[in-house]
Short mmCIF file of C-alpha atoms in Angstrom, two decimals:
data_model
loop_
_atom_site.label_atom_id
_atom_site.label_comp_id
_atom_site.label_asym_id
_atom_site.label_seq_id
_atom_site.Cartn_x
_atom_site.Cartn_y
_atom_site.Cartn_z
CA MET A 20 -1.91 19.42 -20.16
CA THR A 21 -4.84 21.35 -18.78
CA GLN A 22 -7.26 19.23 -16.83
CA VAL A 23 -10.99 19.70 -17.42
CA ASP A 24 -13.38 19.02 -14.55
CA GLN A 25 -16.47 18.43 -16.70
CA TYR A 26 -17.30 17.81 -20.35
CA LYS A 27 -20.71 19.21 -21.29
CA GLY A 28 -22.98 19.00 -24.29
CA LYS A 29 -26.61 19.92 -24.91
CA LEU A 30 -29.29 18.87 -27.39
CA GLY A 31 -32.17 21.20 -28.29
CA PHE A 32 -35.70 20.10 -29.29
CA GLU A 33 -38.39 22.04 -31.12
CA ILE A 34 -41.03 20.06 -29.24
CA ARG A 35 -41.49 18.81 -25.69
CA ASP A 36 -40.72 15.12 -25.72
CA PRO A 37 -41.56 13.42 -22.36
CA ASP A 38 -39.70 10.25 -23.44
CA ALA A 39 -36.48 12.03 -24.35
CA LEU A 40 -34.84 11.31 -20.99
CA SER A 41 -35.66 7.59 -20.88
CA ASN A 42 -34.77 6.95 -24.52
CA GLY A 43 -31.65 9.06 -24.19
CA SER A 44 -30.45 7.19 -21.11
CA THR A 45 -30.77 3.89 -22.97
CA ALA A 46 -28.74 5.25 -25.87
CA VAL A 47 -26.07 6.60 -23.51
CA VAL A 48 -25.75 3.27 -21.66
CA ASP A 49 -25.36 1.40 -24.96
CA THR A 50 -22.72 3.85 -26.17
CA LEU A 51 -20.71 3.67 -22.95
CA GLU A 52 -20.72 -0.12 -22.93
CA GLU A 53 -19.78 -0.17 -26.62
CA TYR A 54 -16.63 1.81 -25.82
CA GLY A 55 -15.70 -0.25 -22.75
CA HIS A 56 -17.28 1.76 -19.90
CA SER A 57 -19.78 -0.49 -18.15
CA VAL A 58 -22.45 1.26 -16.06
CA ARG A 59 -22.23 0.19 -12.41
CA GLN A 60 -25.06 2.25 -10.92
CA PHE A 61 -28.20 3.85 -12.37
CA GLN A 62 -29.92 6.57 -10.33
CA SER A 63 -33.27 8.09 -11.28
CA ARG A 64 -34.63 9.76 -8.14
CA ASN A 65 -35.61 12.95 -9.97
CA PRO A 66 -38.08 12.68 -12.89
CA ASN A 67 -35.94 15.09 -14.92
CA LEU A 68 -32.49 13.80 -13.91
CA ILE A 69 -30.63 10.52 -14.41
CA ARG A 70 -27.14 9.75 -13.09
CA LEU A 71 -24.94 6.94 -14.40
CA ASP A 72 -21.85 5.79 -12.50
CA CYS A 73 -19.10 4.15 -14.59
CA ASP A 74 -15.55 3.07 -13.89
CA HIS A 75 -13.94 6.33 -15.07
CA TYR A 76 -16.85 8.78 -15.45
CA ARG A 77 -20.06 9.97 -13.85
CA VAL A 78 -22.63 10.80 -16.53
CA GLU A 79 -25.56 13.11 -15.83
CA LEU A 80 -28.58 13.55 -18.11
CA ARG A 81 -30.90 16.47 -17.33
CA TYR A 82 -34.09 17.25 -19.29
CA ARG A 83 -35.46 20.81 -19.11
CA ARG A 84 -38.66 22.38 -20.43
CA HIS A 85 -38.69 26.11 -21.11
CA PRO A 86 -40.75 28.62 -23.12
CA ILE A 87 -40.10 29.00 -26.79
CA LYS A 88 -36.55 30.36 -27.08
CA PRO A 89 -35.34 31.40 -30.54
CA THR A 90 -31.79 30.09 -31.04
CA GLN A 91 -29.34 30.89 -33.81
CA ALA A 92 -28.05 27.54 -35.14
CA SER A 93 -25.17 27.42 -37.65
CA ALA A 94 -25.28 25.04 -40.59
CA ALA A 95 -22.30 23.84 -42.59
CA GLY A 96 -21.59 26.13 -45.51
CA ALA A 97 -24.48 28.49 -44.72
CA ASP A 98 -25.39 31.29 -42.38
CA SER A 99 -27.06 30.70 -39.03
CA THR A 100 -30.79 30.08 -38.95
CA GLU A 101 -33.21 30.83 -36.16
CA THR A 102 -34.61 27.71 -34.51
CA PRO A 103 -37.32 27.88 -31.83
CA LEU A 104 -36.51 25.52 -28.95
CA ARG A 105 -39.00 24.34 -26.32
CA SER A 106 -36.89 21.79 -24.41
CA SER A 107 -33.31 20.59 -24.07
CA LEU A 108 -31.34 17.56 -22.87
CA GLY A 109 -28.00 18.25 -21.19
CA VAL A 110 -25.19 15.66 -21.04
CA THR A 111 -22.34 16.07 -18.53
CA LEU A 112 -19.30 13.78 -18.20
CA THR A 113 -17.37 14.15 -14.95
CA PRO A 114 -14.11 12.15 -14.61
CA ASN A 115 -13.69 10.19 -11.40
CA HIS A 116 -9.92 10.73 -11.55
CA PRO A 117 -9.25 14.06 -13.30
CA ASP A 118 -5.47 13.84 -12.86
CA HIS A 119 -5.34 10.54 -14.76
CA CYS A 120 -7.96 11.30 -17.43
CA ASP A 121 -7.09 11.98 -21.07
CA VAL A 122 -8.83 15.10 -22.36
CA GLU A 123 -8.98 14.05 -26.01
CA LEU A 124 -10.43 10.63 -25.22
CA SER A 125 -13.05 12.20 -22.97
CA GLU A 126 -14.04 14.69 -25.67
CA LEU A 127 -14.29 11.89 -28.24
CA LEU A 128 -16.48 9.85 -25.88
CA LEU A 129 -18.79 12.83 -25.37
CA ALA A 130 -18.93 13.35 -29.14
CA MET A 131 -19.96 9.72 -29.70
CA VAL A 132 -22.63 9.99 -27.00
CA LEU A 133 -24.08 13.14 -28.59
CA ARG A 134 -23.97 11.51 -32.01
CA ARG A 135 -25.93 8.51 -30.78
CA LEU A 136 -28.50 10.79 -29.13
CA ALA A 137 -28.81 12.95 -32.26
CA GLU A 138 -29.44 9.85 -34.36
CA ASP A 139 -32.02 8.29 -32.00
CA LEU A 140 -33.92 11.42 -30.90
CA ASP A 141 -35.70 14.19 -32.79
CA VAL A 142 -32.95 16.73 -32.16
CA ALA A 143 -32.87 20.20 -33.71
CA THR A 144 -29.62 21.72 -32.37
CA VAL A 145 -26.41 20.54 -30.71
CA ASP A 146 -24.13 22.46 -28.32
CA TRP A 147 -20.59 21.09 -28.13
CA LEU A 148 -18.42 21.81 -25.06
CA HIS A 149 -17.59 25.52 -24.79
CA VAL A 150 -17.99 26.38 -28.48
CA PRO A 151 -19.66 29.83 -28.66
CA PHE A 152 -22.09 28.89 -31.46
CA THR A 153 -24.79 26.24 -31.80
CA LEU A 154 -24.79 23.63 -34.59
CA THR A 155 -27.76 22.19 -36.38
CA ARG A 156 -28.36 18.47 -36.30
CA ALA A 157 -27.32 18.06 -39.94
CA ALA A 158 -24.12 20.07 -39.44
CA PHE A 159 -23.14 18.06 -36.34
CA LEU A 160 -23.72 14.66 -37.96
CA GLY A 161 -22.06 15.86 -41.17
CA VAL A 162 -18.76 16.16 -39.31
CA PHE A 163 -18.75 12.42 -38.62
CA GLU A 164 -19.74 11.61 -42.20
CA ASP A 165 -16.91 13.76 -43.54
CA ALA A 166 -14.45 12.06 -41.18
CA GLU A 167 -15.56 8.59 -42.30
CA THR A 168 -15.36 9.61 -45.97
CA GLN A 169 -11.84 10.96 -45.47
CA ALA A 170 -10.78 7.79 -43.68
CA GLU A 171 -12.12 5.64 -46.54
CA SER A 172 -10.38 7.82 -49.14
CA HIS A 173 -7.07 7.60 -47.24
CA ALA A 174 -7.39 3.82 -46.99
CA GLN A 175 -8.16 3.53 -50.72
CA ALA A 176 -5.22 5.80 -51.61
CA ALA A 177 -2.89 3.73 -49.46
CA ALA A 178 -4.11 0.54 -51.13
CA ASP A 179 -3.64 2.06 -54.62
CA HIS A 180 -0.15 3.26 -53.70
CA ALA A 181 0.86 -0.17 -52.40
CA ALA A 182 -0.58 -2.09 -55.38
CA PRO A 183 2.20 -1.30 -57.92
CA ASP A 184 4.88 -2.20 -55.38
CA ALA A 185 3.41 -5.59 -54.70
CA TYR A 186 4.84 -8.28 -56.96
CA PRO A 187 2.50 -11.23 -57.54
CA VAL A 188 3.63 -14.54 -56.15
CA THR A 189 2.83 -16.32 -59.40
CA GLU A 190 5.21 -14.08 -61.32
CA ILE A 191 7.99 -14.77 -58.80
CA ALA A 192 7.43 -18.51 -59.18
CA ALA A 193 7.47 -18.21 -62.97
CA ASP A 194 10.78 -16.29 -62.89
CA ILE A 195 12.38 -18.91 -60.66
CA ALA A 196 11.19 -21.70 -62.95
CA GLY A 197 12.57 -19.88 -66.00
CA ILE A 198 15.97 -19.45 -64.38
CA HIS A 199 16.18 -23.18 -63.56
CA ALA A 200 15.13 -24.10 -67.11
CA ALA A 201 17.80 -21.83 -68.60
CA LYS A 202 20.48 -23.37 -66.44
CA SER A 203 19.47 -26.91 -67.32
CA SER A 204 19.38 -26.23 -71.12
CA ALA A 205 22.73 -24.37 -71.22
CA PRO A 206 25.57 -26.42 -73.00
CA LEU A 207 28.41 -27.70 -70.87
CA SER A 208 31.96 -26.50 -71.55
CA PRO A 209 34.57 -29.11 -72.54
CA GLN A 210 36.71 -28.33 -69.52
CA THR A 211 33.94 -29.06 -67.04
CA THR A 212 32.36 -32.42 -66.56
CA PRO A 213 29.17 -32.91 -64.62
CA GLU A 214 29.75 -34.47 -61.28
CA ALA A 215 27.79 -37.58 -60.56
CA PRO A 216 25.28 -37.12 -57.76
CA PRO A 217 26.16 -39.01 -54.62
CA PRO A 218 24.23 -42.22 -54.11
CA ALA A 219 21.23 -41.93 -51.91
CA ALA A 220 21.79 -43.29 -48.46
CA THR A 221 19.53 -46.18 -47.53
CA PRO A 222 18.10 -46.69 -44.05
CA ILE A 223 20.41 -49.70 -43.55
CA ASP A 224 23.51 -47.62 -44.38
CA ALA A 225 22.34 -44.84 -42.05
CA ALA A 226 21.86 -47.36 -39.26
CA LEU A 227 25.33 -48.84 -39.87
CA ASP A 228 26.96 -45.39 -39.90
CA THR A 229 25.30 -44.31 -36.65
CA PRO A 230 27.52 -45.14 -33.65
CA PRO A 231 25.93 -47.28 -30.94
CA PRO A 232 24.62 -45.46 -27.85
CA LEU A 233 26.96 -45.20 -24.91
CA PRO A 234 26.08 -47.42 -21.93
CA GLN A 235 24.71 -45.74 -18.84
CA PRO A 236 27.41 -45.31 -16.20
CA THR A 237 26.80 -47.04 -12.89
CA ASN A 238 29.30 -45.12 -10.76
CA GLY A 239 27.11 -42.03 -10.36
CA ALA A 240 28.15 -40.26 -13.58
CA LYS A 241 25.38 -38.45 -15.41
CA PRO A 242 24.66 -38.60 -19.16
CA VAL A 243 25.40 -35.21 -20.66
CA ALA A 244 24.02 -33.87 -23.94
CA ASN A 245 25.38 -30.55 -25.26
CA GLY A 246 26.79 -29.77 -21.85
CA ARG A 247 23.43 -30.17 -20.05
CA LEU A 248 21.80 -33.01 -18.13
CA ARG A 249 18.70 -34.51 -19.69
CA GLY A 250 15.58 -36.21 -18.31
CA ARG A 251 15.85 -38.10 -15.04
CA ALA A 252 19.61 -37.70 -15.07
CA CYS A 253 19.04 -34.25 -13.51
CA PHE A 254 17.97 -35.90 -10.23
CA GLU A 255 19.69 -38.21 -7.80
CA PRO A 256 18.05 -41.55 -6.88
CA VAL A 257 15.83 -41.51 -3.81
CA GLU A 258 18.10 -43.82 -1.84
CA VAL A 259 21.12 -41.60 -2.44
CA THR A 260 19.15 -38.49 -1.42
CA ILE A 261 17.93 -40.12 1.81
CA ALA A 262 21.46 -41.19 2.72
CA GLN A 263 22.76 -37.67 2.09
CA LEU A 264 20.03 -36.15 4.27
CA GLU A 265 20.75 -38.55 7.12
CA GLU A 266 24.44 -37.71 7.00
CA HIS A 267 23.62 -34.01 6.97
CA TYR A 268 21.29 -34.27 9.99
CA ALA A 269 23.83 -36.39 11.90
CA ALA A 270 26.52 -33.78 11.27
CA MET A 271 24.17 -31.05 12.49
CA LEU A 272 23.38 -32.95 15.70
CA GLN A 273 27.07 -33.57 16.39
CA SER A 274 28.05 -29.93 15.98
CA PRO A 275 29.04 -28.03 19.20
CA ASP A 276 26.41 -25.34 18.70
CA THR A 277 23.61 -27.86 18.32
CA ARG A 278 24.70 -29.80 21.39
CA ALA A 279 24.93 -26.65 23.51
CA THR A 280 21.52 -25.52 22.32
CA GLY A 281 20.05 -28.93 23.10
CA ARG A 282 21.59 -28.96 26.59
CA HIS A 283 20.22 -25.51 27.39
CA ALA A 284 16.80 -26.51 26.09
CA LEU A 285 16.83 -29.66 28.26
CA GLU A 286 17.75 -27.67 31.37
CA ALA A 287 15.04 -25.10 30.70
CA ARG A 288 12.48 -27.88 30.25
CA ASN A 289 13.47 -29.52 33.54
CA ARG A 290 13.21 -26.20 35.39
CA ALA A 291 9.79 -25.52 33.93
CA ARG A 292 8.56 -28.98 34.94
CA ALA A 293 9.86 -28.55 38.48
CA ARG A 294 8.21 -25.14 38.80
CA ALA A 295 4.88 -26.47 37.56
CA LYS A 296 5.08 -29.45 39.91
CA ALA A 297 5.77 -27.19 42.87
CA VAL A 298 2.77 -25.04 42.06
CA MET A 299 0.36 -27.91 41.46
CA THR A 300 1.42 -30.16 44.37
CA PRO A 301 -0.06 -29.03 47.77
CA PRO A 302 2.43 -28.82 50.70
CA ARG A 303 2.16 -31.52 53.44
CA SER A 304 4.07 -30.01 56.37
CA SER A 305 2.56 -29.93 59.92
CA GLY A 306 2.82 -26.16 60.20
CA THR A 307 0.77 -25.74 57.08
CA ALA A 308 -1.92 -28.14 58.41
CA VAL A 309 -2.20 -26.17 61.67
CA ALA A 310 -2.50 -22.90 59.75
CA ARG A 311 -5.23 -24.38 57.56
CA LEU A 312 -7.18 -25.63 60.64
CA GLY A 313 -6.93 -22.21 62.28
CA GLY A 314 -8.25 -20.60 59.14
CA LEU A 315 -11.25 -22.96 59.09
CA LEU A 316 -12.06 -22.20 62.75
CA ALA A 317 -11.81 -18.48 62.18
CA ALA A 318 -14.10 -18.72 59.20
CA MET A 319 -16.84 -20.67 61.05
CA PRO A 320 -18.48 -17.65 62.83
CA GLN A 321 -18.68 -15.79 59.55
CA ARG A 322 -20.29 -18.76 57.89
CA MET A 323 -22.80 -19.17 60.71
CA ILE A 324 -23.78 -15.50 60.59
CA ALA A 325 -24.15 -15.63 56.83
CA THR A 326 -26.29 -18.79 57.03
CA THR A 327 -28.54 -17.29 59.76
CA SER A 328 -29.10 -14.04 57.87
CA HIS A 329 -29.91 -15.99 54.72
CA LEU A 330 -32.49 -18.10 56.55
CA LEU A 331 -34.07 -15.07 58.17
CA ARG A 332 -34.49 -13.38 54.79
CA SER A 333 -36.18 -16.36 53.21
CA PRO A 334 -39.92 -15.83 52.47
CA GLN A 335 -40.85 -19.16 54.05
CA LEU A 336 -39.73 -18.10 57.54
CA ARG A 337 -40.67 -14.44 57.38
CA GLY A 338 -44.25 -14.85 58.80
CA HIS A 339 -43.14 -17.19 61.61
CA LEU A 340 -40.30 -14.86 62.46
CA HIS A 341 -42.70 -11.95 62.90
CA ILE A 342 -44.85 -14.02 65.31
CA VAL A 343 -41.86 -15.10 67.39
CA CYS A 344 -40.51 -11.57 67.60
CA GLY A 345 -43.92 -10.19 68.66
CA ALA A 346 -44.39 -12.84 71.36
CA THR A 347 -40.89 -12.20 72.72
CA ALA A 348 -41.57 -8.47 72.91
CA LEU A 349 -44.87 -9.04 74.83
CA LEU A 350 -43.19 -11.37 77.30
CA ALA A 351 -40.47 -8.83 77.90
CA LEU A 352 -43.01 -6.02 78.56
CA GLN A 353 -45.09 -8.23 80.88
CA SER A 354 -42.08 -9.28 82.91
CA SER A 355 -41.10 -5.63 83.39
CA ALA A 356 -44.70 -4.78 84.53
CA ALA A 357 -45.07 -2.35 81.69
CA VAL A 358 -48.13 -4.23 80.38
CA ALA A 359 -50.71 -6.00 82.52
CA PHE A 360 -53.10 -8.57 81.13
#
């Protein structure tokens, strides 16, 4: 099946209708929603262009004004007539998924959109897909009227054809009643004697004939009906289920694999605890204490230097420090006889 990228149609007007685009977009939205394609996005950034985004299609409506252009439009059963056109409205359907789009359904959807526009707007001509000739409005709408008339005629013919075959229910009932009446009025032969109807069974007799229900077994047996368990008989009592589960768990714990796995898990847990305790607990040996004291003594000069430099850089002592440094420098120069007061 050949895939079509776009499905195009165009409507021609003999006049310039400024409301053709807005009214046409409303008609297109109604038609799409009527046939199950809800419009998700409506774009109207251009005054002569409207884009509609649906689930399966992108619909574009473009209104154009042009000088008077004589167009040959064909009518049904007649030759083409010249129609002067002054504006046009183009409709383009673009499938979102061309590989999974049915061509016939898309063409039918475009046809219904053009039909709705031709009915709501003052349309003069209609261009359909890639057909080489232009149709008049009456010829385009006449195609749909002919299709509806043919559908009604086919439906009526089918109903007329099925009417003789249908046998009324009342006649069937009358035939059955006549057959029963003929049988009841027919004389009996001397060799045959009518059998007496069996006496009607009373509720007491039915109760006496019904065997009593079987008692419920108490040794764990289940009531069975037609080979299948019924109701609560499908389930064991809670006490029995709990006892079975306890036995099952005890057997699992006593198995060699479970015991080996538990022993390995216990050993791994003990090793992990010992490792964590060794890391978290500080050592208390004498050699370690001496090493720690030596480290503190070695770190004292660094701490003193860092504290002194921090104090010297503080803004509170900066002015006093300048005075002390200047006085020290003067005393040093005076003592070396470089400066005399």
